[in-house]
Every structure is written in C-alpha cells, then in structure tokens.
Amino acid sequence: MSDFDAAAFRQHFPFFSTQPDWIYLDNAATTHKPFAVLEALDHFYRQQNSNVHRGAHQLSQTATILYEDARSCIQQYINAAEPAEIIFTSGTTAAFNQLAFGLMHTLLKAGDRVLISALEHHANIVSWQLHCQRFGVILDVIPLDEQRHLDQVAYQELLKLGPKVVSLTQVSNALGTILPLQQMLLLAKAAGAITIVDGAQGIAWEKPDMQQLAADFYCFSGHKLYGPTGIGVLYGKRTLLEQLTPIFGGGEMIDHVSFTSSSFNSLPARLEAGTPHIAGAIGLAAAIRFLSQFDVTQIKSYKRLLLNTFHNGLQRLPGITVFSPLHDNAGIVTLNLQGEHPADLAALLNEQQIAVRAGKHCAMPLFELLATAGAVRFSFAPYNHISEVEQCLNALTQAVEILAS
Ligand SMILES: Cc1ncc(COP(=O)(O)O)c(C=O)c1O
C-alpha cells in the first residue's frame, strides 16, 4: 500500500472534474495542470501583463520581479548554485538545440566525440546530428544489453575513446527505464567529459539536486511537471554556460550592437533572446510550489503501486509483449499485442476514452533495436487512481478479444 492520497492530489486538477469520463494515461507526453498553475497564468494575464526588463513603468517592473522570482524558485527546487544558472527555454528540445549549437561553436572541434545512449529521445540525438557533419564531431551510442538496459561494459569501453560530452537521459520516455545516472555521470566526469542530463521525464520522478548530481547541464520541460507548455529550463554551471555561443540573437541578450559586430549580455540574459515566455515561467514556478507541498518519496511509491498493478494485470492477457522493465521504471509501460498494429490497440482504447500514445515515441532508433514498428505507451501520474488502472486492464482485455476475433 501507499501513504499517498491520490484522490486529494487529483482534486487539484480541474480536468478530471470537467472530463470525468477520460482515463488519462499519456502523462509522459504531457501532464494536466493544477488550479494553482491555471490561476497564476490567469492572474498574470488579467492583472499584471507586461514585458520584462525594459519598461519604465510599474507593470513592467512587477512582471520582471515575477519572472526573476520564478527563476529563483526553480534554482531553489533543483538546488542550482545561483539563479543565473537557470536559463528559460521553450522546453527540453530547445535546451538541447542551444547546447549542441553552443558547444559545437566553442568547446568542440573536429575529431571530438559526443556520447549518447540507445535510450535517447530525438531531442538528444538530432540536435547533435544537425552539427556533427559540419564540425567533424563523432556521435557514439551506448548500446543496450539483453535486458534492454544500457550495456555498462560497452559504456566503459566507449569512455576510453575520450568523449568530450556525455549526454544521457535520466528516464527513458519510451520504456520508462531509470538509468543508473549518477554512477554513469561520475564515470563520464572521471573520463574528463562534460555531462548533460535530459531530465524531461526524470524531473517528474525525482527532485534533482544540482550540487549532488555530477551533471554540468540538466534540461527539462515545464509541461511534464504540471506546468504550462512552451516553457523549459536549461540549467548549466556558470563557467560552461558562459562559453556557449547563443543560438538566438536579439532582445536583451546583447551588451552592445553595431552593424559590424555585437557583444553579449551576462547570464542569464545572454542565452534568452527575445521576449521570454513570462507567463510560462510564472506558471512553472506555480507548478513547482504546488508540487513542493507533496512528499516525493510517497509519490514515487504510489507510482510504483500503479505500475505493479498494471504489470500484474497484464500477466492475464495473452499475446502481450512488454518492452519496459518492471524494476527501475519511473511509471511507463510500453507494450504490443502480437500481430497487431499499436495504432489499432490505441484506437480501441480511445473509443473507451482511455488516452495512451502509440508509435515510436520520438525514439525511432530505439524501436529499430527493439525490432518493432512501434508500441503502445501507458504512462502514469500520481493523479491516476488504481481503479483507472483496473478499468484500463479491462479495456485492454476487450481490445485483445476484438482484435483476435
Ligand atoms: C526524454 C525526453 N526528452 C526530450 C523531450 C522533448 O521535450 P519537449 O517536447 O517538451 O521539448 C521529451 C518529450 O517527450 C522527452 O520525453
């Protein structure tokens, strides 16, 4: 059993009272938003709306205070050394594109290696590939072992090649696998690499601590942590952030501009060109304050309970292949029904108002390794009831029967 009061948690989310018939198991794609976030957005736009950092008027000063206060809130939540190490981006993808662009233009040179893993989301693959050829940088990949975990022996061998960057996801969005992250990061640091963590899924599983985690950079998206879409964070150690070439120019990121050249502002403005997503940052801070009321350990054990209930129920169903691990899993189950297209299974569940995702989950190379055209993903959040898991299992049983007939 779990001490976590899922029903009380769920009451904070208006979606479930406005759409009581839906069972939402697509939380790895995006989470629902609590009242606290919706109210923060509404209050800002109705009563305080203004641009930041540039107005001579009180409204702009208030917006600036709120925006910078949001930065401090996130700094404290992830225990970064200072607010300037929090760069607001539009999400994890934008953070990775800034990182790959910024590092390629400064710290990497032809012949250098970047090491990623077979469990990465496209954001941590394609953002590097966009530049690798032009800069002559080599992208290496840690393979999977037979249990579909990262092959740690192969990892140690790849580290011997001396990668300049090791960039790993904390949790696989496609399988739910929790990586032995700290252990892998420490090995990467010992090998002299810059370390990057894709925390897009991990942030909803564990509160990260930037003073403990051996990560030089950590990226995440607000919308997977009950915050708004279009806002995310690139955390980085100051000395490294200062060396990144900005991917975008304009707005407050400049110090001086002439028609021949420009110099850049100090952090964090240096990496935040243009009008930022002010309301998004305020909404993300509201999500973090909301979440801070709850015990992360209790949430984790409740998610494990949801996961185990689902896994146990799946045992009754014939013809199901589960790709996700049962242990070291952050609350995601990816599966297929033998001989059936994942989209057909998801469509049958959709008819019963059960929201899941089907496809390759922005991890195409992984699905090639798994030798499957895609899979159906069920991803749990602490507002899901055990009864919803049971309803989903019943719906799956029916779907299996329909597809078999
Ligand atoms: C592990 C992982 N990385 C990166 C991303 C990209 O996040 P966003 O689309 O919010 O930029 C996602 C989104 O699904 C993800 O799960």
CSV table of C-alpha atoms and ligand atoms in Angstrom, one decimal:
chain,number,residue,atom,x,y,z
A,1,MET,CA,0.0,0.0,0.0
A,2,SER,CA,1.0,3.6,-0.3
A,3,ASP,CA,0.5,6.6,2.2
A,4,PHE,CA,0.0,8.9,-0.7
A,5,ASP,CA,-3.5,10.4,-1.0
A,6,ALA,CA,-4.0,10.2,-4.8
A,7,ALA,CA,-7.7,11.3,-4.5
A,8,ALA,CA,-6.7,14.5,-2.7
A,9,PHE,CA,-3.9,15.2,-5.2
A,10,ARG,CA,-6.3,14.7,-8.1
A,11,GLN,CA,-8.7,17.2,-6.7
A,12,HIS,CA,-6.2,20.0,-7.6
A,13,PHE,CA,-6.7,19.2,-11.3
A,14,PRO,CA,-9.9,20.6,-12.9
A,15,PHE,CA,-9.5,18.5,-16.0
A,16,PHE,CA,-10.8,15.4,-14.1
A,17,SER,CA,-14.0,17.1,-13.0
A,18,THR,CA,-14.6,18.7,-16.4
A,19,GLN,CA,-13.8,15.5,-18.3
A,20,PRO,CA,-14.8,12.7,-15.8
A,21,ASP,CA,-15.1,10.0,-18.4
A,22,TRP,CA,-11.5,10.2,-19.6
A,23,ILE,CA,-8.8,8.0,-18.2
A,24,TYR,CA,-5.6,9.8,-18.9
A,25,LEU,CA,-2.5,7.6,-19.2
A,26,ASP,CA,-0.5,9.8,-21.5
A,27,ASN,CA,1.4,11.6,-18.8
A,28,ALA,CA,4.8,11.1,-20.4
A,29,ALA,CA,3.6,13.2,-23.3
A,30,THR,CA,2.3,16.0,-21.0
A,31,THR,CA,0.6,16.3,-17.6
A,32,HIS,CA,-2.5,18.1,-16.6
A,33,LYS,CA,-2.4,21.4,-14.9
A,34,PRO,CA,-3.5,22.1,-11.3
A,35,PHE,CA,-5.6,25.1,-10.3
A,36,ALA,CA,-2.5,26.8,-8.9
A,37,VAL,CA,-0.9,26.9,-12.3
A,38,LEU,CA,-4.1,28.0,-14.1
A,39,GLU,CA,-4.7,30.7,-11.6
A,40,ALA,CA,-1.1,32.0,-11.8
A,41,LEU,CA,-1.4,32.3,-15.6
A,42,ASP,CA,-4.9,33.9,-15.4
A,43,HIS,CA,-3.8,36.4,-12.7
A,44,PHE,CA,-0.7,37.4,-14.7
A,45,TYR,CA,-2.5,37.9,-18.0
A,46,ARG,CA,-5.6,39.6,-16.4
A,47,GLN,CA,-3.9,41.9,-13.9
A,48,GLN,CA,-0.1,42.2,-14.5
A,49,ASN,CA,0.5,41.6,-18.1
A,50,SER,CA,3.6,43.5,-19.3
A,51,ASN,CA,7.0,42.8,-20.8
A,52,VAL,CA,10.1,42.2,-18.7
A,53,HIS,CA,13.4,44.0,-18.2
A,54,ARG,CA,12.6,47.0,-20.4
A,55,GLY,CA,9.6,49.1,-19.3
A,56,ALA,CA,10.0,52.3,-17.3
A,57,HIS,CA,6.6,51.6,-15.8
A,58,GLN,CA,5.4,49.8,-12.7
A,59,LEU,CA,3.7,47.0,-14.6
A,60,SER,CA,6.9,46.0,-16.3
A,61,GLN,CA,8.8,46.2,-13.0
A,62,THR,CA,6.2,43.8,-11.5
A,63,ALA,CA,6.5,41.4,-14.4
A,64,THR,CA,10.2,41.5,-14.1
A,65,ILE,CA,10.1,40.7,-10.4
A,66,LEU,CA,7.7,37.8,-11.0
A,67,TYR,CA,9.8,36.4,-13.9
A,68,GLU,CA,13.0,36.6,-11.9
A,69,ASP,CA,11.2,35.2,-8.8
A,70,ALA,CA,10.2,32.2,-11.0
A,71,ARG,CA,13.9,31.8,-11.9
A,72,SER,CA,14.8,31.8,-8.2
A,73,CYS,CA,12.1,29.3,-7.4
A,74,ILE,CA,13.4,26.8,-10.0
A,75,GLN,CA,17.0,27.5,-8.8
A,76,GLN,CA,16.0,26.5,-5.3
A,77,TYR,CA,14.0,23.5,-6.4
A,78,ILE,CA,16.9,21.9,-8.3
A,79,ASN,CA,19.5,23.4,-5.9
A,80,ALA,CA,21.5,25.2,-8.5
A,81,ALA,CA,24.2,27.5,-7.2
A,82,GLU,CA,22.6,30.7,-8.4
A,83,PRO,CA,19.6,32.0,-10.3
A,84,ALA,CA,21.7,32.9,-13.3
A,85,GLU,CA,22.4,29.2,-13.9
A,86,ILE,CA,18.7,28.8,-14.8
A,87,ILE,CA,18.1,29.7,-18.5
A,88,PHE,CA,14.5,29.7,-19.6
A,89,THR,CA,13.9,28.0,-22.9
A,90,SER,CA,10.8,26.8,-24.7
A,91,GLY,CA,11.4,23.2,-23.5
A,92,THR,CA,13.9,20.4,-23.4
A,93,THR,CA,14.2,20.3,-27.2
A,94,ALA,CA,15.2,24.0,-27.3
A,95,ALA,CA,17.6,23.4,-24.4
A,96,PHE,CA,19.3,20.6,-26.3
A,97,ASN,CA,19.5,22.6,-29.5
A,98,GLN,CA,21.1,25.5,-27.6
A,99,LEU,CA,23.6,23.1,-26.0
A,100,ALA,CA,24.6,21.3,-29.2
A,101,PHE,CA,24.9,24.6,-31.1
A,102,GLY,CA,26.7,26.4,-28.3
A,103,LEU,CA,29.2,23.6,-27.6
A,104,MET,CA,29.9,22.9,-31.3
A,105,HIS,CA,30.8,26.5,-31.8
A,106,THR,CA,33.1,26.8,-28.8
A,107,LEU,CA,34.3,23.7,-26.9
A,108,LEU,CA,34.2,21.0,-29.6
A,109,LYS,CA,36.5,20.6,-32.5
A,110,ALA,CA,36.8,18.2,-35.4
A,111,GLY,CA,37.5,14.7,-34.3
A,112,ASP,CA,35.9,15.2,-30.9
A,113,ARG,CA,33.3,12.7,-29.7
A,114,VAL,CA,29.8,13.1,-28.2
A,115,LEU,CA,28.5,10.0,-26.4
A,116,ILE,CA,24.7,9.4,-26.1
A,117,SER,CA,22.7,6.3,-25.3
A,118,ALA,CA,20.4,4.0,-27.2
A,119,LEU,CA,17.6,5.1,-24.9
A,120,GLU,CA,17.6,8.8,-26.0
A,121,HIS,CA,14.7,10.9,-27.2
A,122,HIS,CA,15.3,12.5,-30.6
A,123,ALA,CA,16.0,15.8,-28.9
A,124,ASN,CA,19.2,14.3,-27.6
A,125,ILE,CA,20.1,12.8,-31.0
A,126,VAL,CA,19.0,15.1,-33.7
A,127,SER,CA,20.3,18.3,-32.1
A,128,TRP,CA,23.8,16.8,-32.2
A,129,GLN,CA,23.4,15.4,-35.7
A,130,LEU,CA,22.4,18.8,-37.1
A,131,HIS,CA,26.0,19.9,-36.5
A,132,CYS,CA,28.1,16.8,-36.4
A,133,GLN,CA,28.9,16.6,-40.1
A,134,ARG,CA,29.8,20.3,-40.4
A,135,PHE,CA,32.0,20.4,-37.4
A,136,GLY,CA,33.5,16.9,-37.9
A,137,VAL,CA,32.3,15.7,-34.5
A,138,ILE,CA,31.6,12.0,-34.0
A,139,LEU,CA,28.4,10.8,-32.3
A,140,ASP,CA,28.8,7.5,-30.4
A,141,VAL,CA,25.9,5.5,-28.9
A,142,ILE,CA,25.9,3.2,-25.8
A,143,PRO,CA,24.1,0.1,-26.8
A,144,LEU,CA,21.5,-2.0,-24.9
A,145,ASP,CA,22.2,-5.2,-23.2
A,146,GLU,CA,19.9,-8.2,-23.4
A,147,GLN,CA,17.6,-6.8,-20.6
A,148,ARG,CA,17.2,-3.6,-22.7
A,149,HIS,CA,19.2,-1.7,-20.1
A,150,LEU,CA,22.3,0.3,-21.1
A,151,ASP,CA,25.3,-2.0,-21.6
A,152,GLN,CA,27.6,-0.7,-18.8
A,153,VAL,CA,30.6,-2.7,-20.1
A,154,ALA,CA,30.2,-1.1,-23.6
A,155,TYR,CA,29.8,2.3,-21.9
A,156,GLN,CA,33.2,1.9,-20.1
A,157,GLU,CA,34.8,0.9,-23.4
A,158,LEU,CA,33.3,4.0,-25.2
A,159,LEU,CA,34.5,6.2,-22.4
A,160,LYS,CA,38.0,5.1,-23.2
A,161,LEU,CA,37.6,6.9,-26.6
A,162,GLY,CA,37.6,10.1,-24.6
A,163,PRO,CA,34.3,11.7,-25.4
A,164,LYS,CA,34.2,15.5,-24.8
A,165,VAL,CA,30.5,15.3,-24.0
A,166,VAL,CA,28.4,12.5,-22.4
A,167,SER,CA,24.7,13.3,-22.8
A,168,LEU,CA,22.2,10.9,-21.1
A,169,THR,CA,18.5,10.8,-20.4
A,170,GLN,CA,17.6,10.3,-16.7
A,171,VAL,CA,14.5,8.2,-17.6
A,172,SER,CA,13.6,6.7,-21.0
A,173,ASN,CA,10.4,8.3,-22.3
A,174,ALA,CA,9.9,5.2,-24.5
A,175,LEU,CA,10.4,2.5,-21.9
A,176,GLY,CA,10.3,4.2,-18.5
A,177,THR,CA,13.8,2.8,-17.7
A,178,ILE,CA,15.6,4.7,-14.9
A,179,LEU,CA,19.3,4.9,-15.7
A,180,PRO,CA,21.9,4.4,-13.1
A,181,LEU,CA,22.5,8.1,-13.7
A,182,GLN,CA,24.9,9.2,-11.0
A,183,GLN,CA,27.1,6.2,-11.4
A,184,MET,CA,27.3,6.8,-15.2
A,185,LEU,CA,27.9,10.6,-14.8
A,186,LEU,CA,30.7,10.0,-12.3
A,187,LEU,CA,32.4,7.7,-14.8
A,188,ALA,CA,32.0,10.3,-17.5
A,189,LYS,CA,33.4,13.0,-15.3
A,190,ALA,CA,36.4,10.7,-14.4
A,191,ALA,CA,36.9,10.4,-18.2
A,192,GLY,CA,37.0,14.2,-18.5
A,193,ALA,CA,33.7,14.7,-20.3
A,194,ILE,CA,31.2,17.5,-20.0
A,195,THR,CA,28.0,15.8,-18.7
A,196,ILE,CA,24.5,16.6,-19.8
A,197,VAL,CA,21.2,15.1,-18.5
A,198,ASP,CA,17.9,15.0,-20.3
A,199,GLY,CA,15.6,15.4,-17.3
A,200,ALA,CA,12.4,15.7,-19.3
A,201,GLN,CA,10.9,12.6,-17.8
A,202,GLY,CA,13.3,12.4,-14.8
A,203,ILE,CA,12.1,15.7,-13.2
A,204,ALA,CA,8.6,14.2,-12.7
A,205,TRP,CA,10.2,11.1,-11.0
A,206,GLU,CA,12.8,12.7,-8.7
A,207,LYS,CA,13.7,16.1,-7.4
A,208,PRO,CA,17.1,16.6,-8.8
A,209,ASP,CA,19.9,18.2,-6.8
A,210,MET,CA,22.5,20.1,-8.9
A,211,GLN,CA,25.0,20.1,-6.0
A,212,GLN,CA,24.9,16.3,-5.8
A,213,LEU,CA,24.3,15.2,-9.4
A,214,ALA,CA,27.5,15.0,-11.4
A,215,ALA,CA,25.8,16.9,-14.3
A,216,ASP,CA,27.2,20.1,-15.9
A,217,PHE,CA,23.9,20.7,-17.6
A,218,TYR,CA,20.3,19.5,-16.9
A,219,CYS,CA,17.4,20.1,-19.2
A,220,PHE,CA,13.7,19.8,-18.6
A,221,SER,CA,10.2,20.9,-19.8
A,222,GLY,CA,7.6,22.6,-17.6
A,223,HIS,CA,4.7,20.8,-19.2
A,224,LYS,CA,5.7,17.3,-17.9
A,225,LEU,CA,5.8,18.7,-14.4
A,226,TYR,CA,2.2,20.1,-14.3
A,227,GLY,CA,3.4,23.4,-15.7
A,228,PRO,CA,2.5,25.2,-19.0
A,229,THR,CA,3.7,24.1,-22.4
A,230,GLY,CA,6.3,26.3,-24.1
A,231,ILE,CA,8.5,26.8,-21.1
A,232,GLY,CA,11.5,24.8,-20.0
A,233,VAL,CA,14.9,25.1,-18.4
A,234,LEU,CA,18.4,24.7,-19.4
A,235,TYR,CA,20.4,24.5,-16.2
A,236,GLY,CA,24.2,24.8,-16.5
A,237,LYS,CA,27.2,25.5,-14.4
A,238,ARG,CA,28.1,29.2,-14.8
A,239,THR,CA,31.5,28.7,-16.3
A,240,LEU,CA,30.2,26.4,-19.0
A,241,LEU,CA,27.0,28.5,-19.8
A,242,GLU,CA,29.3,31.5,-20.3
A,243,GLN,CA,31.2,29.6,-23.0
A,244,LEU,CA,28.1,28.6,-25.0
A,245,THR,CA,27.6,30.5,-28.2
A,246,PRO,CA,23.9,31.8,-28.1
A,247,ILE,CA,21.7,30.0,-30.7
A,248,PHE,CA,19.4,33.0,-30.9
A,249,GLY,CA,20.3,36.7,-31.2
A,250,GLY,CA,18.3,39.8,-30.4
A,251,GLY,CA,16.4,41.4,-27.5
A,252,GLU,CA,18.1,41.5,-24.1
A,253,MET,CA,20.8,39.1,-24.9
A,254,ILE,CA,23.1,41.8,-26.2
A,255,ASP,CA,25.5,44.2,-24.5
A,256,HIS,CA,26.4,46.3,-27.5
A,257,VAL,CA,25.4,46.1,-31.1
A,258,SER,CA,27.0,47.8,-34.2
A,259,PHE,CA,26.5,46.9,-37.8
A,260,THR,CA,29.8,45.1,-37.8
A,261,SER,CA,29.6,43.1,-34.5
A,262,SER,CA,27.8,42.6,-31.2
A,263,SER,CA,28.8,41.7,-27.7
A,264,PHE,CA,26.6,39.8,-25.4
A,265,ASN,CA,25.0,40.4,-22.0
A,266,SER,CA,25.9,38.5,-18.9
A,267,LEU,CA,23.9,35.4,-17.8
A,268,PRO,CA,21.1,34.6,-17.8
A,269,ALA,CA,20.0,37.2,-20.4
A,270,ARG,CA,22.9,36.1,-22.7
A,271,LEU,CA,21.0,32.9,-23.6
A,272,GLU,CA,17.5,34.3,-23.5
A,273,ALA,CA,17.0,36.2,-26.7
A,274,GLY,CA,13.7,37.9,-27.5
A,275,THR,CA,10.6,38.3,-25.3
A,276,PRO,CA,10.6,35.3,-23.0
A,277,HIS,CA,7.6,33.2,-22.1
A,278,ILE,CA,6.9,35.3,-19.0
A,279,ALA,CA,3.6,33.7,-18.0
A,280,GLY,CA,5.1,30.3,-18.7
A,281,ALA,CA,7.9,30.9,-16.3
A,282,ILE,CA,5.5,32.2,-13.6
A,283,GLY,CA,3.2,29.1,-14.3
A,284,LEU,CA,6.2,26.7,-14.0
A,285,ALA,CA,7.1,28.3,-10.6
A,286,ALA,CA,3.5,27.9,-9.5
A,287,ALA,CA,3.7,24.2,-10.6
A,288,ILE,CA,6.9,23.7,-8.6
A,289,ARG,CA,5.4,25.4,-5.5
A,290,PHE,CA,2.3,23.2,-5.8
A,291,LEU,CA,4.4,20.1,-6.1
A,292,SER,CA,6.6,21.0,-3.2
A,293,GLN,CA,3.6,20.5,-0.8
A,294,PHE,CA,3.8,16.8,-1.5
A,295,ASP,CA,6.2,14.1,-0.5
A,296,VAL,CA,8.3,13.0,-3.5
A,297,THR,CA,9.0,9.6,-1.8
A,298,GLN,CA,5.3,8.9,-1.3
A,299,ILE,CA,4.6,9.9,-4.9
A,300,LYS,CA,7.3,7.5,-6.1
A,301,SER,CA,5.9,4.6,-4.1
A,302,TYR,CA,2.4,5.3,-5.3
A,303,LYS,CA,3.6,5.4,-8.9
A,304,ARG,CA,5.3,2.0,-8.3
A,305,LEU,CA,2.0,0.7,-7.0
A,306,LEU,CA,0.2,1.8,-10.2
A,307,LEU,CA,2.9,0.3,-12.2
A,308,ASN,CA,2.9,-3.1,-10.4
A,309,THR,CA,-0.9,-3.3,-10.5
A,310,PHE,CA,-0.7,-2.7,-14.3
A,311,HIS,CA,2.1,-5.2,-14.8
A,312,ASN,CA,0.3,-7.9,-12.7
A,313,GLY,CA,-2.9,-7.4,-14.7
A,314,LEU,CA,-1.0,-7.8,-17.9
A,315,GLN,CA,0.0,-11.3,-16.9
A,316,ARG,CA,-3.6,-12.4,-17.5
A,317,LEU,CA,-3.6,-11.2,-21.1
A,318,PRO,CA,-2.4,-13.4,-23.9
A,319,GLY,CA,-0.1,-12.3,-26.7
A,320,ILE,CA,1.2,-9.1,-25.0
A,321,THR,CA,4.9,-8.2,-25.3
A,322,VAL,CA,6.1,-5.8,-22.7
A,323,PHE,CA,9.2,-3.8,-23.6
A,324,SER,CA,9.5,-1.8,-20.4
A,325,PRO,CA,11.4,-3.1,-17.3
A,326,LEU,CA,9.4,-3.9,-14.2
A,327,HIS,CA,12.1,-2.6,-11.9
A,328,ASP,CA,14.0,0.6,-12.3
A,329,ASN,CA,10.9,2.1,-14.0
A,330,ALA,CA,9.6,5.6,-13.5
A,331,GLY,CA,5.9,4.7,-14.3
A,332,ILE,CA,5.8,3.9,-18.0
A,333,VAL,CA,4.7,0.6,-19.7
A,334,THR,CA,5.3,0.1,-23.4
A,335,LEU,CA,3.8,-2.9,-25.0
A,336,ASN,CA,2.5,-4.6,-28.1
A,337,LEU,CA,-0.2,-7.1,-28.9
A,338,GLN,CA,1.3,-9.8,-31.0
A,339,GLY,CA,0.4,-9.4,-34.7
A,340,GLU,CA,-1.5,-6.2,-34.2
A,341,HIS,CA,-0.5,-2.6,-35.1
A,342,PRO,CA,-0.1,-0.4,-32.0
A,343,ALA,CA,-2.3,2.2,-33.5
A,344,ASP,CA,-5.2,-0.2,-33.6
A,345,LEU,CA,-4.9,-1.1,-30.0
A,346,ALA,CA,-4.6,2.6,-29.1
A,347,ALA,CA,-7.7,3.4,-31.2
A,348,LEU,CA,-9.8,0.8,-29.4
A,349,LEU,CA,-8.7,2.3,-26.1
A,350,ASN,CA,-9.5,5.7,-27.4
A,351,GLU,CA,-13.1,4.5,-28.1
A,352,GLN,CA,-13.3,3.8,-24.4
A,353,GLN,CA,-11.9,7.3,-23.6
A,354,ILE,CA,-8.5,5.9,-22.4
A,355,ALA,CA,-5.7,8.2,-23.6
A,356,VAL,CA,-2.5,6.4,-24.4
A,357,ARG,CA,0.2,7.0,-27.1
A,358,ALA,CA,1.1,4.7,-29.9
A,359,GLY,CA,4.1,4.9,-32.2
A,360,LYS,CA,7.8,5.2,-31.9
A,361,HIS,CA,7.7,7.8,-29.1
A,362,CYS,CA,10.4,10.1,-30.6
A,363,ALA,CA,12.9,7.3,-30.2
A,364,MET,CA,13.0,5.7,-33.6
A,365,PRO,CA,16.5,4.3,-33.3
A,366,LEU,CA,15.5,2.5,-30.1
A,367,PHE,CA,12.5,0.9,-31.8
A,368,GLU,CA,14.7,-0.3,-34.6
A,369,LEU,CA,16.9,-2.0,-31.9
A,370,LEU,CA,13.7,-3.5,-30.4
A,371,ALA,CA,12.8,-4.7,-33.9
A,372,THR,CA,9.3,-3.4,-33.7
A,373,ALA,CA,7.4,-0.9,-35.8
A,374,GLY,CA,6.2,0.9,-32.6
A,375,ALA,CA,4.4,0.2,-29.4
A,376,VAL,CA,1.6,1.5,-27.2
A,377,ARG,CA,2.7,3.5,-24.2
A,378,PHE,CA,0.8,3.8,-20.9
A,379,SER,CA,2.3,6.4,-18.6
A,380,PHE,CA,1.1,7.0,-15.1
A,381,ALA,CA,0.9,10.1,-12.9
A,382,PRO,CA,0.1,10.4,-9.2
A,383,TYR,CA,-3.5,11.7,-10.0
A,384,ASN,CA,-4.3,8.3,-11.6
A,385,HIS,CA,-6.5,6.0,-9.5
A,386,ILE,CA,-5.8,2.3,-9.0
A,387,SER,CA,-9.4,1.9,-10.3
A,388,GLU,CA,-8.4,3.6,-13.6
A,389,VAL,CA,-5.6,1.1,-14.0
A,390,GLU,CA,-8.1,-1.7,-13.5
A,391,GLN,CA,-10.5,-0.2,-16.0
A,392,CYS,CA,-7.7,0.1,-18.5
A,393,LEU,CA,-6.8,-3.6,-18.0
A,394,ASN,CA,-10.5,-4.5,-18.6
A,395,ALA,CA,-10.5,-2.3,-21.7
A,396,LEU,CA,-7.3,-4.0,-22.9
A,397,THR,CA,-8.8,-7.4,-22.3
A,398,GLN,CA,-11.8,-6.4,-24.5
A,399,ALA,CA,-9.5,-5.0,-27.1
A,400,VAL,CA,-7.4,-8.1,-27.2
A,401,GLU,CA,-10.6,-10.2,-27.8
A,402,ILE,CA,-11.8,-7.8,-30.5
A,403,LEU,CA,-8.5,-7.8,-32.3
A,404,ALA,CA,-8.2,-11.6,-32.0
A,405,SER,CA,-11.7,-12.3,-33.5
B,1,LIG,C1,13.1,12.2,-22.5
B,1,LIG,C2,12.6,13.4,-23.3
B,1,LIG,N1,13.5,14.3,-23.8
B,1,LIG,C3,13.1,15.3,-24.5
B,1,LIG,C4,11.7,15.6,-24.7
B,1,LIG,C5,11.3,16.8,-25.5
B,1,LIG,O1,10.6,17.6,-24.7
B,1,LIG,P1,9.8,18.9,-25.3
B,1,LIG,O2,9.0,18.3,-26.4
B,1,LIG,O3,9.0,19.4,-24.2
B,1,LIG,O4,10.8,19.8,-25.8
B,1,LIG,C6,10.8,14.7,-24.2
B,1,LIG,C7,9.4,14.8,-24.5
B,1,LIG,O5,8.6,13.9,-24.7
B,1,LIG,C8,11.2,13.5,-23.5
B,1,LIG,O6,10.4,12.7,-23.0
